[in-house]
mmCIF file of C-alpha atoms in Angstrom:
data_model
loop_
_atom_site.group_PDB
_atom_site.id
_atom_site.type_symbol
_atom_site.label_atom_id
_atom_site.label_comp_id
_atom_site.label_asym_id
_atom_site.label_seq_id
_atom_site.Cartn_x
_atom_site.Cartn_y
_atom_site.Cartn_z
ATOM 1 C CA MET A 1 -131.969 16.047 6.782
ATOM 2 C CA ALA A 2 -131.858 15.869 3.187
ATOM 3 C CA GLU A 3 -129.242 13.918 1.362
ATOM 4 C CA TYR A 4 -126.296 15.085 -0.968
ATOM 5 C CA THR A 5 -124.078 12.729 -3.346
ATOM 6 C CA ILE A 6 -120.749 13.328 -6.031
ATOM 7 C CA LYS A 7 -122.381 13.343 -8.826
ATOM 8 C CA THR A 8 -118.726 13.173 -10.961
ATOM 9 C CA ALA A 9 -115.004 12.598 -10.285
ATOM 10 C CA ALA A 10 -113.313 13.132 -6.729
ATOM 11 C CA PHE A 11 -112.103 16.128 -7.177
ATOM 12 C CA VAL A 12 -112.168 19.563 -9.361
ATOM 13 C CA ASN A 13 -110.439 22.073 -10.282
ATOM 14 C CA LEU A 14 -112.248 25.714 -9.873
ATOM 15 C CA GLN A 15 -111.304 28.782 -10.422
ATOM 16 C CA ILE A 16 -111.665 31.937 -7.576
ATOM 17 C CA SER A 17 -112.870 35.565 -8.013
ATOM 18 C CA THR A 18 -113.811 38.434 -5.657
ATOM 19 C CA SER A 19 -115.785 40.844 -5.488
ATOM 20 C CA LYS A 20 -112.823 42.843 -4.125
ATOM 21 C CA ASP A 21 -111.230 43.264 -6.986
ATOM 22 C CA GLU A 22 -112.260 42.147 -10.674
ATOM 23 C CA ILE A 23 -108.512 39.625 -10.658
ATOM 24 C CA THR A 24 -108.851 35.573 -10.425
ATOM 25 C CA LEU A 25 -106.537 33.833 -8.161
ATOM 26 C CA ASN A 26 -104.944 30.754 -9.212
ATOM 27 C CA GLU A 27 -106.919 27.088 -9.591
ATOM 28 C CA LYS A 28 -107.323 25.558 -6.704
ATOM 29 C CA ARG A 29 -108.110 21.401 -6.395
ATOM 30 C CA TYR A 30 -111.295 20.388 -4.142
ATOM 31 C CA PRO A 31 -112.806 17.558 -3.206
ATOM 32 C CA LYS A 32 -116.238 16.875 -3.675
ATOM 33 C CA ASP A 33 -117.019 15.772 -0.563
ATOM 34 C CA LEU A 34 -115.859 18.604 1.390
ATOM 35 C CA SER A 35 -118.950 20.397 2.445
ATOM 36 C CA ILE A 36 -119.977 24.270 1.645
ATOM 37 C CA SER A 37 -119.901 24.910 4.570
ATOM 38 C CA GLU A 38 -116.009 23.439 5.154
ATOM 39 C CA LEU A 39 -115.045 24.695 1.661
ATOM 40 C CA LYS A 40 -115.949 28.592 3.016
ATOM 41 C CA ASN A 41 -113.559 28.266 5.775
ATOM 42 C CA LYS A 42 -110.557 27.336 3.038
ATOM 43 C CA LEU A 43 -112.093 30.226 0.918
ATOM 44 C CA GLU A 44 -111.911 32.870 4.046
ATOM 45 C CA LEU A 45 -108.137 31.967 3.557
ATOM 46 C CA ILE A 46 -106.986 32.549 0.745
ATOM 47 C CA THR A 47 -109.791 35.458 -0.351
ATOM 48 C CA GLY A 48 -110.380 37.208 2.946
ATOM 49 C CA ALA A 49 -114.089 37.227 2.358
ATOM 50 C CA GLY A 50 -115.741 36.077 6.508
ATOM 51 C CA SER A 51 -116.576 33.073 5.779
ATOM 52 C CA GLU A 52 -120.069 34.116 8.059
ATOM 53 C CA THR A 53 -121.132 36.441 4.924
ATOM 54 C CA MET A 54 -119.727 35.386 2.100
ATOM 55 C CA LYS A 55 -122.039 34.164 -0.821
ATOM 56 C CA ILE A 56 -120.576 32.056 -3.578
ATOM 57 C CA GLU A 57 -121.902 31.788 -6.731
ATOM 58 C CA LEU A 58 -121.279 29.545 -9.901
ATOM 59 C CA TYR A 59 -119.941 30.369 -13.545
ATOM 60 C CA THR A 60 -119.353 28.266 -15.924
ATOM 61 C CA LYS A 61 -115.957 28.518 -18.150
ATOM 62 C CA ASP A 62 -118.132 30.639 -20.490
ATOM 63 C CA ASN A 63 -119.063 33.510 -17.330
ATOM 64 C CA LYS A 64 -122.642 31.827 -17.429
ATOM 65 C CA HIS A 65 -124.229 32.132 -13.627
ATOM 66 C CA VAL A 66 -125.093 29.068 -12.837
ATOM 67 C CA GLY A 67 -126.210 29.214 -9.613
ATOM 68 C CA THR A 68 -125.447 30.159 -5.704
ATOM 69 C CA LEU A 69 -124.045 27.756 -4.131
ATOM 70 C CA ASP A 70 -126.053 28.885 -0.693
ATOM 71 C CA ASN A 71 -126.512 25.606 1.274
ATOM 72 C CA ASN A 72 -123.833 25.292 3.663
ATOM 73 C CA GLU A 73 -124.691 21.282 4.663
ATOM 74 C CA ALA A 74 -124.995 20.267 0.814
ATOM 75 C CA MET A 75 -122.070 18.643 -0.070
ATOM 76 C CA LEU A 76 -120.024 20.472 -2.959
ATOM 77 C CA GLY A 77 -120.697 17.375 -5.265
ATOM 78 C CA SER A 78 -123.951 18.027 -5.689
ATOM 79 C CA TYR A 79 -123.740 21.215 -7.289
ATOM 80 C CA PRO A 80 -123.323 20.849 -11.014
ATOM 81 C CA VAL A 81 -119.663 21.728 -10.677
ATOM 82 C CA ASP A 82 -116.987 20.671 -13.218
ATOM 83 C CA ASP A 83 -113.040 21.220 -13.765
ATOM 84 C CA GLY A 84 -112.826 24.922 -15.062
ATOM 85 C CA MET A 85 -116.091 26.572 -13.749
ATOM 86 C CA ARG A 86 -115.899 29.429 -11.403
ATOM 87 C CA LEU A 87 -116.382 29.936 -8.195
ATOM 88 C CA HIS A 88 -116.815 33.843 -7.569
ATOM 89 C CA ILE A 89 -116.936 35.193 -3.352
ATOM 90 C CA VAL A 90 -119.331 37.395 -2.879
ATOM 91 C CA ASP A 91 -118.636 39.231 0.833
ATOM 92 C CA LYS A 92 -121.261 41.233 1.318
ATOM 93 C CA PHE A 93 -119.044 42.319 4.902
ATOM 94 C CA LEU A 94 -116.719 43.640 2.305
ATOM 95 C CA LEU A 95 -119.957 45.093 0.532
ATOM 96 C CA ARG A 96 -120.584 47.374 2.797
ATOM 97 C CA ASN A 97 -117.410 48.863 3.831
ATOM 98 C CA GLU A 98 -116.837 49.521 0.469
ATOM 99 C CA LEU A 99 -120.077 51.535 0.061
ATOM 100 C CA GLU A 100 -118.524 53.813 3.637
ATOM 101 C CA ASN A 101 -115.748 56.878 4.033
ATOM 102 C CA PHE A 102 -113.513 55.996 6.277
ATOM 103 C CA ASP A 103 -111.276 58.236 5.711
ATOM 104 C CA ASN A 104 -112.480 59.845 8.891
ATOM 105 C CA VAL A 105 -112.167 58.161 11.546
ATOM 106 C CA PRO A 106 -109.801 57.969 13.959
ATOM 107 C CA LYS A 107 -106.699 55.223 13.231
ATOM 108 C CA TYR A 108 -106.087 52.654 16.504
ATOM 109 C CA GLU A 109 -101.919 53.050 16.747
ATOM 110 C CA LEU A 110 -100.036 50.912 19.281
ATOM 111 C CA SER A 111 -96.579 52.024 20.138
ATOM 112 C CA LEU A 112 -93.316 49.713 20.395
ATOM 113 C CA ASP A 113 -94.248 49.164 24.223
ATOM 114 C CA GLU A 114 -97.505 48.168 24.204
ATOM 115 C CA TYR A 115 -96.797 46.035 21.206
ATOM 116 C CA SER A 116 -94.097 44.248 22.976
ATOM 117 C CA LYS A 117 -96.785 43.967 25.578
ATOM 118 C CA LYS A 118 -99.301 41.916 24.385
ATOM 119 C CA THR A 119 -99.604 37.463 23.923
ATOM 120 C CA ASP A 120 -101.541 37.237 20.220
ATOM 121 C CA THR A 121 -98.831 38.883 17.975
ATOM 122 C CA VAL A 122 -96.419 37.961 15.126
ATOM 123 C CA ARG A 123 -92.734 39.067 17.157
ATOM 124 C CA GLN A 124 -94.455 36.985 19.647
ATOM 125 C CA PHE A 125 -94.703 34.216 17.888
ATOM 126 C CA MET A 126 -91.134 34.390 15.917
ATOM 127 C CA ILE A 127 -89.642 34.409 19.673
ATOM 128 C CA LYS A 128 -91.566 31.808 20.862
ATOM 129 C CA ASN A 129 -90.546 29.676 17.908
ATOM 130 C CA LYS A 130 -86.905 30.977 17.876
ATOM 131 C CA MET A 131 -87.547 32.204 14.499
ATOM 132 C CA GLY A 132 -85.491 35.161 12.241
ATOM 133 C CA GLN A 133 -83.469 37.531 14.355
ATOM 134 C CA TYR A 134 -85.207 35.674 17.480
ATOM 135 C CA ASN A 135 -82.785 32.826 17.528
ATOM 136 C CA GLU A 136 -79.322 33.274 18.815
ATOM 137 C CA GLU A 137 -77.925 30.111 18.067
ATOM 138 C CA ASN A 138 -78.750 30.365 14.135
ATOM 139 C CA ILE A 139 -77.657 34.136 14.524
ATOM 140 C CA LYS A 140 -73.865 33.130 16.386
ATOM 141 C CA LYS A 141 -73.579 30.680 13.655
ATOM 142 C CA LYS A 142 -73.817 33.155 11.562
ATOM 143 C CA GLU A 143 -71.293 35.657 12.747
ATOM 144 C CA LEU A 144 -69.172 32.413 13.486
ATOM 145 C CA GLN A 145 -69.497 32.096 9.434
ATOM 146 C CA GLU A 146 -69.136 35.420 8.591
ATOM 147 C CA ALA A 147 -65.451 35.924 11.083
ATOM 148 C CA LYS A 148 -64.137 32.673 9.188
ATOM 149 C CA GLU A 149 -65.150 34.152 5.739
ATOM 150 C CA GLN A 150 -63.413 37.010 6.524
ATOM 151 C CA GLU A 151 -60.023 35.898 7.801
ATOM 152 C CA ILE A 152 -59.625 33.669 4.413
ATOM 153 C CA THR A 153 -60.265 36.048 3.034
ATOM 154 C CA GLU A 154 -57.842 38.706 3.942
ATOM 155 C CA THR A 155 -55.553 36.062 3.160
ATOM 156 C CA MET A 156 -55.509 36.317 -0.011
ATOM 157 C CA VAL A 157 -53.032 38.344 -1.377
ATOM 158 C CA ILE A 158 -53.630 40.981 -4.369
ATOM 159 C CA GLY A 159 -51.848 40.437 -7.375
ATOM 160 C CA SER A 160 -51.025 36.669 -6.155
ATOM 161 C CA ARG A 161 -51.636 34.010 -9.405
ATOM 162 C CA CYS A 162 -54.942 31.835 -8.232
ATOM 163 C CA LYS A 163 -56.604 28.797 -9.552
ATOM 164 C CA VAL A 164 -60.937 29.408 -9.231
ATOM 165 C CA THR A 165 -62.964 26.549 -8.574
ATOM 166 C CA SER A 166 -66.241 26.511 -7.605
ATOM 167 C CA LYS A 167 -69.501 23.803 -8.109
ATOM 168 C CA SER A 168 -71.765 26.403 -11.503
ATOM 169 C CA ALA A 169 -68.407 26.965 -13.502
ATOM 170 C CA PRO A 170 -65.292 25.283 -14.965
ATOM 171 C CA THR A 171 -61.892 26.026 -13.088
ATOM 172 C CA ARG A 172 -60.448 29.298 -13.681
ATOM 173 C CA ILE A 173 -56.808 30.738 -13.988
ATOM 174 C CA GLY A 174 -56.674 34.578 -13.627
ATOM 175 C CA THR A 175 -54.848 37.032 -11.101
ATOM 176 C CA ILE A 176 -56.647 38.440 -7.735
ATOM 177 C CA MET A 177 -57.375 42.116 -8.092
ATOM 178 C CA CYS A 178 -58.899 42.684 -4.924
ATOM 179 C CA LYS A 179 -60.748 41.531 -2.321
ATOM 180 C CA GLY A 180 -63.100 42.489 0.892
ATOM 181 C CA VAL A 181 -66.816 44.135 0.925
ATOM 182 C CA ILE A 182 -68.395 44.871 -2.748
ATOM 183 C CA ALA A 183 -71.162 46.981 -3.180
ATOM 184 C CA ASP A 184 -74.140 45.687 -1.575
ATOM 185 C CA LEU A 185 -73.141 41.782 -1.719
ATOM 186 C CA PRO A 186 -73.836 39.660 1.418
ATOM 187 C CA GLY A 187 -70.603 38.786 3.476
ATOM 188 C CA PHE A 188 -66.933 39.159 1.736
ATOM 189 C CA TRP A 189 -65.337 38.416 -1.713
ATOM 190 C CA VAL A 190 -62.529 38.070 -3.802
ATOM 191 C CA GLY A 191 -62.275 39.988 -6.897
ATOM 192 C CA VAL A 192 -60.388 37.501 -9.975
ATOM 193 C CA LYS A 193 -59.331 38.895 -13.325
ATOM 194 C CA PHE A 194 -58.980 35.603 -15.259
ATOM 195 C CA ASP A 195 -56.957 34.727 -17.649
ATOM 196 C CA GLU A 196 -59.579 34.232 -20.222
ATOM 197 C CA PRO A 197 -63.540 35.577 -21.150
ATOM 198 C CA LEU A 198 -64.625 33.048 -18.126
ATOM 199 C CA GLY A 199 -66.462 36.029 -15.890
ATOM 200 C CA LYS A 200 -68.564 37.531 -15.561
ATOM 201 C CA ASN A 201 -67.999 41.378 -15.517
ATOM 202 C CA ASP A 202 -65.190 43.986 -16.545
ATOM 203 C CA GLY A 203 -64.058 44.239 -12.733
ATOM 204 C CA THR A 204 -67.317 46.057 -11.866
ATOM 205 C CA CYS A 205 -70.380 45.504 -9.841
ATOM 206 C CA LYS A 206 -73.819 48.162 -9.693
ATOM 207 C CA GLY A 207 -72.435 50.845 -10.859
ATOM 208 C CA LYS A 208 -69.173 50.622 -8.536
ATOM 209 C CA ARG A 209 -65.680 49.503 -10.820
ATOM 210 C CA TYR A 210 -63.234 47.684 -8.074
ATOM 211 C CA PHE A 211 -60.547 46.188 -10.687
ATOM 212 C CA GLU A 212 -59.442 47.262 -15.138
ATOM 213 C CA CYS A 213 -59.910 43.663 -16.685
ATOM 214 C CA GLN A 214 -62.012 43.978 -20.079
ATOM 215 C CA PRO A 215 -66.062 42.472 -20.203
ATOM 216 C CA ASN A 216 -66.643 38.315 -19.522
ATOM 217 C CA TYR A 217 -62.680 38.658 -17.413
ATOM 218 C CA GLY A 218 -63.547 39.989 -14.441
ATOM 219 C CA ALA A 219 -65.725 37.688 -11.454
ATOM 220 C CA PHE A 220 -66.033 38.235 -7.690
ATOM 221 C CA VAL A 221 -65.878 34.441 -6.071
ATOM 222 C CA LYS A 222 -65.679 33.801 -2.391
ATOM 223 C CA ALA A 223 -62.484 32.704 -1.127
ATOM 224 C CA VAL A 224 -62.803 29.674 -0.470
ATOM 225 C CA ASP A 225 -63.207 28.305 -3.434
ATOM 226 C CA VAL A 226 -59.735 30.709 -4.544
ATOM 227 C CA GLU A 227 -56.268 29.308 -4.296
ATOM 228 C CA MET A 228 -53.004 31.002 -4.668
ATOM 229 C CA GLY A 229 -50.246 29.501 -6.758
ATOM 230 C CA ASP A 230 -48.041 29.540 -9.237
ATOM 231 C CA PHE A 231 -50.826 28.968 -12.087
ATOM 232 C CA PRO A 232 -48.684 30.538 -15.150
ATOM 233 C CA GLU A 233 -50.727 32.077 -18.063
ATOM 234 C CA GLU A 234 -51.704 29.217 -20.909
ATOM 235 C CA GLU A 235 -50.478 30.346 -24.141
ATOM 236 C CA LEU A 236 -52.690 29.992 -26.739
ATOM 237 C CA ASP A 237 -51.574 28.474 -29.804
ATOM 238 C CA LEU A 238 -52.932 30.810 -32.542
ATOM 239 C CA ASP A 239 -51.886 27.737 -35.260
ATOM 240 C CA GLU A 240 -54.128 25.501 -33.505
ATOM 241 C CA GLU A 241 -57.015 25.117 -35.962
ATOM 242 C CA ILE A 242 -60.970 25.567 -34.282
#
């Protein structure tokens, strides 16, 4: 068996394109001691081309064809690859399908009941690993958090003075204007009109008005960031130099 050696650096950055479309994928970094067979397996994951049927063509940065990586046992570094060059993946299987018309071929569809009985589906994988909607512990935890958030929100008194303290903004003083569910925002919210233009809106959210105030004087915040109390409105000293 012939031996293949790495010609240059241990890794190479290459552009990837396919015969399926004219889009060039993001640049990928590969070790040069990777065999062409192993390279095809990696390319199969990002291009959808079959590793057994694909052909890999090598192009320079100027789109000049260098050759074909056709020896599955050879290492990538045994070919004249360099940073910035492009691997063009030609999939014979895809090309054949593109020449055929499958519009009139009956499509196989599964009913929800049949799909539920299969063991090799994404749904079964999520159930087995307790992911997303199939993680009962996380669902219960989320429900408890939402219930607590709603309880705190309901203690807010409309018309009360308040102080809003959050990590993403300075402490602000204002008046509670509304509370509850706001448009398509998740959870429960408190609408506050600030004494100064330190807000983000004018009392509207996604085209729906919840209270009246000037632009940039209103905001919707979480109840945990709101403290009700006797917070008098600060008087501006008009004689103070700015």
